[in-house]
Each structure stands twice: as C-alpha cells, then as structure tokens.
Coordinates of C-alpha atoms in Angstrom, one line a residue:
Chain N
G1 CA 0.1 0.3 0.0
Q2 CA 1.1 3.5 0.0
N3 CA 2.2 5.9 2.8
I4 CA 3.3 9.1 3.8
D5 CA 4.0 9.9 8.1
Q6 CA 4.7 12.2 9.4
P7 CA 4.5 13.3 13.2
T8 CA 0.5 14.3 14.7
E9 CA 1.6 17.5 16.6
M10 CA 5.1 19.6 17.0
T11 CA 5.1 22.5 19.4
A12 CA 7.6 25.6 19.4
T13 CA 8.8 29.3 20.4
E14 CA 8.4 32.3 18.4
G15 CA 11.3 33.5 16.2
A16 CA 12.8 29.4 16.6
I17 CA 12.7 26.8 13.9
V18 CA 11.3 24.4 13.9
Q19 CA 12.1 21.1 11.1
I20 CA 8.6 19.0 10.3
N21 CA 10.0 15.8 8.8
C22 CA 7.7 13.2 6.2
T23 CA 8.6 9.4 5.4
Y24 CA 6.2 8.3 2.4
Q25 CA 6.1 5.2 0.5
T26 CA 4.1 5.5 -3.3
S27 CA 3.8 3.3 -5.7
G28 CA 6.0 5.3 -7.7
F29 CA 8.0 9.0 -7.7
N30 CA 6.4 12.0 -9.3
G31 CA 7.0 14.7 -6.6
L32 CA 6.7 15.1 -3.4
F33 CA 4.5 18.7 -2.0
W34 CA 4.2 20.3 1.1
Y35 CA 0.7 22.3 2.0
Q36 CA -0.7 25.1 5.0
Q37 CA -3.9 24.1 6.0
H38 CA -5.4 27.0 8.6
A39 CA -7.9 25.7 11.1
G40 CA -11.0 25.7 9.2
E41 CA -9.4 26.5 5.6
A42 CA -8.6 25.1 2.3
P43 CA -4.6 23.7 1.9
T44 CA -2.3 26.6 1.0
F45 CA 0.5 25.7 -1.2
L46 CA 4.5 25.9 -0.4
S47 CA 6.7 24.6 -2.3
Y48 CA 7.6 20.9 -4.3
N49 CA 10.4 18.8 -4.5
V50 CA 11.2 16.3 -7.6
L51 CA 14.7 16.0 -7.4
D52 CA 17.4 15.4 -4.5
G53 CA 18.3 18.4 -2.3
L54 CA 16.7 22.4 -0.8
E55 CA 14.3 24.5 -2.0
E56 CA 14.8 27.7 -0.6
K57 CA 11.8 30.2 0.1
G58 CA 12.3 33.2 1.8
R59 CA 11.6 31.5 6.0
F60 CA 10.2 28.1 4.1
S61 CA 13.0 25.7 3.2
S62 CA 11.9 22.1 2.0
F63 CA 14.0 19.0 1.7
L64 CA 13.4 15.6 -0.7
S65 CA 16.2 12.7 -0.4
R66 CA 13.7 10.5 -3.1
S67 CA 16.5 7.1 -2.3
K68 CA 15.7 7.6 1.9
G69 CA 11.8 8.0 0.8
Y70 CA 12.1 11.2 2.6
S71 CA 11.4 14.8 3.3
Y72 CA 11.7 18.2 5.5
L73 CA 10.3 21.4 6.4
L74 CA 12.2 23.9 7.9
L75 CA 10.9 26.9 9.6
K76 CA 12.5 29.4 10.5
E77 CA 12.0 33.5 12.2
L78 CA 8.4 31.2 13.7
Q79 CA 5.6 33.2 13.8
M80 CA 2.9 33.2 16.0
K81 CA 1.0 32.7 12.4
D82 CA 2.5 29.9 11.6
S83 CA 0.7 27.6 13.8
A84 CA -1.2 25.7 11.3
S85 CA -1.3 22.6 10.2
Y86 CA 1.9 21.3 7.6
L87 CA 0.1 18.6 5.1
C88 CA 3.1 16.6 2.9
A89 CA 1.9 14.6 -0.3
V90 CA 3.5 12.6 -2.9
K91 CA 2.6 12.4 -6.5
D92 CA 2.5 9.3 -7.7
S93 CA 3.5 6.8 -10.8
N94 CA -0.6 7.7 -11.3
Y95 CA 0.3 11.3 -10.9
Q96 CA -1.9 11.0 -8.4
L97 CA -1.9 13.5 -4.6
I98 CA -1.7 10.7 -1.9
W99 CA -1.4 12.7 1.1
G100 CA -0.4 12.5 4.7
A101 CA -2.7 12.5 7.7
G102 CA -0.4 16.6 8.4
T103 CA 1.6 17.7 11.6
K104 CA -0.4 20.2 14.0
L105 CA 2.1 22.9 14.9
I106 CA 2.4 24.9 17.9
I107 CA 3.9 28.0 17.8
K108 CA 4.4 29.6 21.1
P109 CA 5.2 32.9 22.3
Chain M
S1 CA -3.2 29.9 -10.4
A2 CA -6.1 29.5 -9.9
V3 CA -9.5 30.4 -8.4
I4 CA -12.5 28.1 -6.5
S5 CA -14.7 29.5 -5.5
Q6 CA -17.1 27.1 -3.3
K7 CA -20.1 26.9 -1.7
P8 CA -21.8 26.3 0.6
S9 CA -19.6 27.0 2.8
R10 CA -21.5 24.6 6.1
D11 CA -24.4 23.3 6.4
I12 CA -25.8 21.5 9.2
C13 CA -28.5 18.1 7.6
Q14 CA -30.8 16.5 8.8
R15 CA -29.9 12.9 8.5
G16 CA -31.5 11.1 5.0
T17 CA -31.2 14.4 3.6
S18 CA -29.0 15.7 0.0
L19 CA -26.7 18.6 -0.4
T20 CA -25.1 19.6 -3.5
I21 CA -21.7 21.5 -2.8
Q22 CA -21.1 23.4 -6.0
C23 CA -17.6 24.5 -7.7
Q24 CA -16.9 27.2 -9.0
V25 CA -13.6 27.7 -11.2
D26 CA -11.9 30.9 -12.9
S27 CA -10.2 28.8 -15.9
Q28 CA -11.0 26.3 -17.9
V29 CA -9.3 22.8 -15.9
T30 CA -9.5 19.6 -17.5
M31 CA -9.5 17.3 -14.3
M32 CA -11.8 18.8 -11.0
F33 CA -10.6 16.5 -7.6
W34 CA -13.5 16.1 -4.6
Y35 CA -11.8 15.7 -1.8
R36 CA -13.7 14.8 1.7
Q37 CA -11.2 15.3 5.5
Q38 CA -12.1 14.8 8.4
P39 CA -10.8 16.0 11.6
G40 CA -7.3 15.6 12.1
Q41 CA -7.2 13.1 9.0
S42 CA -5.7 13.6 5.8
L43 CA -6.7 14.5 3.0
T44 CA -9.2 10.8 1.6
L45 CA -9.7 11.8 -2.6
I46 CA -13.0 10.7 -3.5
A47 CA -13.4 11.1 -7.1
T48 CA -12.1 12.5 -9.9
A49 CA -14.5 14.7 -12.0
N50 CA -14.0 15.6 -16.4
Q51 CA -15.7 16.9 -18.0
G52 CA -18.3 15.4 -20.9
S53 CA -17.4 11.4 -19.4
E54 CA -18.5 9.5 -16.0
A55 CA -16.4 10.3 -12.2
T56 CA -14.1 7.8 -11.5
Y57 CA -13.8 7.0 -7.8
E58 CA -11.4 5.8 -5.1
S59 CA -11.8 2.0 -3.5
G60 CA -15.7 3.0 -0.9
F61 CA -16.8 5.6 -2.7
V62 CA -20.1 4.9 -5.1
I63 CA -21.6 6.6 -7.0
D64 CA -25.0 6.4 -5.8
K65 CA -23.6 8.2 -2.8
F66 CA -21.9 10.6 -3.8
P67 CA -23.2 12.0 -7.9
I68 CA -20.8 14.3 -9.4
S69 CA -21.1 16.0 -12.5
R70 CA -19.0 18.3 -14.7
P71 CA -21.1 20.5 -17.2
N72 CA -18.7 22.6 -18.5
L73 CA -15.1 22.9 -18.3
T74 CA -15.3 25.6 -15.4
F75 CA -17.6 23.8 -12.9
S76 CA -18.5 21.2 -10.8
T77 CA -21.4 20.0 -8.4
L78 CA -20.8 17.2 -5.4
T79 CA -24.0 15.1 -4.2
V80 CA -23.5 14.0 -0.7
S81 CA -27.0 11.2 -0.9
N82 CA -29.5 10.0 1.8
M83 CA -26.7 11.4 4.9
S84 CA -26.1 10.1 7.4
P85 CA -23.7 12.0 10.7
E86 CA -21.2 10.2 9.0
D87 CA -21.4 11.4 6.4
S88 CA -20.4 15.1 8.6
S89 CA -16.7 16.1 7.2
I90 CA -15.3 18.7 5.5
Y91 CA -15.8 18.6 1.2
L92 CA -13.8 20.1 -1.0
C93 CA -12.9 20.5 -4.2
S94 CA -10.1 21.3 -5.9
V95 CA -8.0 21.6 -9.7
E96 CA -4.1 21.6 -10.8
P97 CA -3.5 23.8 -13.9
G98 CA -0.7 22.9 -13.7
T99 CA 1.8 19.8 -13.4
T100 CA 2.7 20.9 -9.8
E101 CA 0.6 22.6 -7.2
A102 CA -3.5 22.4 -6.5
F103 CA -5.6 24.7 -5.5
F104 CA -8.5 24.8 -3.4
G105 CA -12.2 26.3 -2.6
Q106 CA -12.8 27.0 1.1
G107 CA -14.5 23.8 1.9
T108 CA -18.3 22.5 3.0
R109 CA -18.3 22.2 6.4
L110 CA -20.7 19.8 6.4
T111 CA -22.4 18.7 10.2
V112 CA -25.6 16.0 9.9
V113 CA -27.9 15.5 12.5

C-alpha cells in the first residue's frame, strides 16, 4: 500500500526554527509537496520538490531525498501566524496526490 | 494559478437528506478533484471529475452515494446523498491547472444531525 508518515503534532517557540519530517512509501514518485492549512481553511501550496536537495523560499525550505523516501520542511524565524497544520503529499506513478495526515504546529510566545 | 469558489461554506443537514456542493473555477481545467477531510485526518480523494464523462471514484466511494456532475470545464457539483452522521466532514474541491501545485476551494463543512 501507499503510506505517508509525519508527526501528529509539534510545538515550537516564536522566533525559533522547526523541522517537520515526512517519510513516504508510494508506487512511483512524481514530486513531493508541502501545504499549509490553517484551522477551518483550505490547504495552500508551500513547496514542491522533484529532485534531491534543498529548495528555499523565504523563511521556508524543503528538502528531499528520493533514495530514502524522506523530506522535511524547515520553518525559520517562526511567527505566531505559522501555527497551522502542515501536510506532506506525494504524486504517485499515476500522478495522483497521496496525502499525509498532517502535522499540527503550535507556536508559543 | 486558479481561483475556486465553493459553496456552501457550511451546512447542518438532517439525516436522510441530500446536499449538493458547487465549485466554480475561474479558468478551464480538465480534471476536478473532490476530497473529504475528517477532523485531524488527511485528505481522502472521493473522485475525479472529467468533463463529458462519468467521474472516476476511489475505493470506498460509489456514485449512488456521491453523484458528481461536470457540465463544463469550469464547474462541478458533488452531492452527498441520503446523509448519515458519518458523512459529517469537510468536503473540498481541487484543481491542478499545471503540473505542480493544487488549488482548493474554501471547503464545505457539513454536519449531519
């Protein structure tokens, strides 16, 4: 079967750095995505990795290792507004998105 | 990019009734996706809707329970039929106009009582 694992919940302090990990086992790979979802809202796109390495976009970076089936999302200089769920998703061989359950990130002042 | 208008944003329905959710996209897209998201859980794909053909349903979802219409390239509806409390969830429509990111409607929060 296809599976994406990420921690259920993480807590971090405002101004700090947090890394959210994601491991995946899918039938084929056509890219890995990170989305942010605030409570009661729809997911919004954060990042896309299809090749190994680090993609940086402002305070957010995403890393991919295809050989390890592993990715992480790195959030720097945390702000209270970063409190949200972060969803990891992979496109499989059929280009269908397979979603993780999401990591709820709690930011404390 | 794509902007999706989804409605209703929320509803409380009696068991045994049906609710139709609408999604309007600001551009033409080949496929539209319907998801269900239960509290604290991942997005679960219900079906993929193509214009001019029947929707493709994922395992565990059937057309009689979740009929879908796709009359043109910018619009789709999902009906949740003969509702029970187990159908209480958030329903989301989504499009992927390019090869990368997906765009979502605002979601419909359904409560069945």
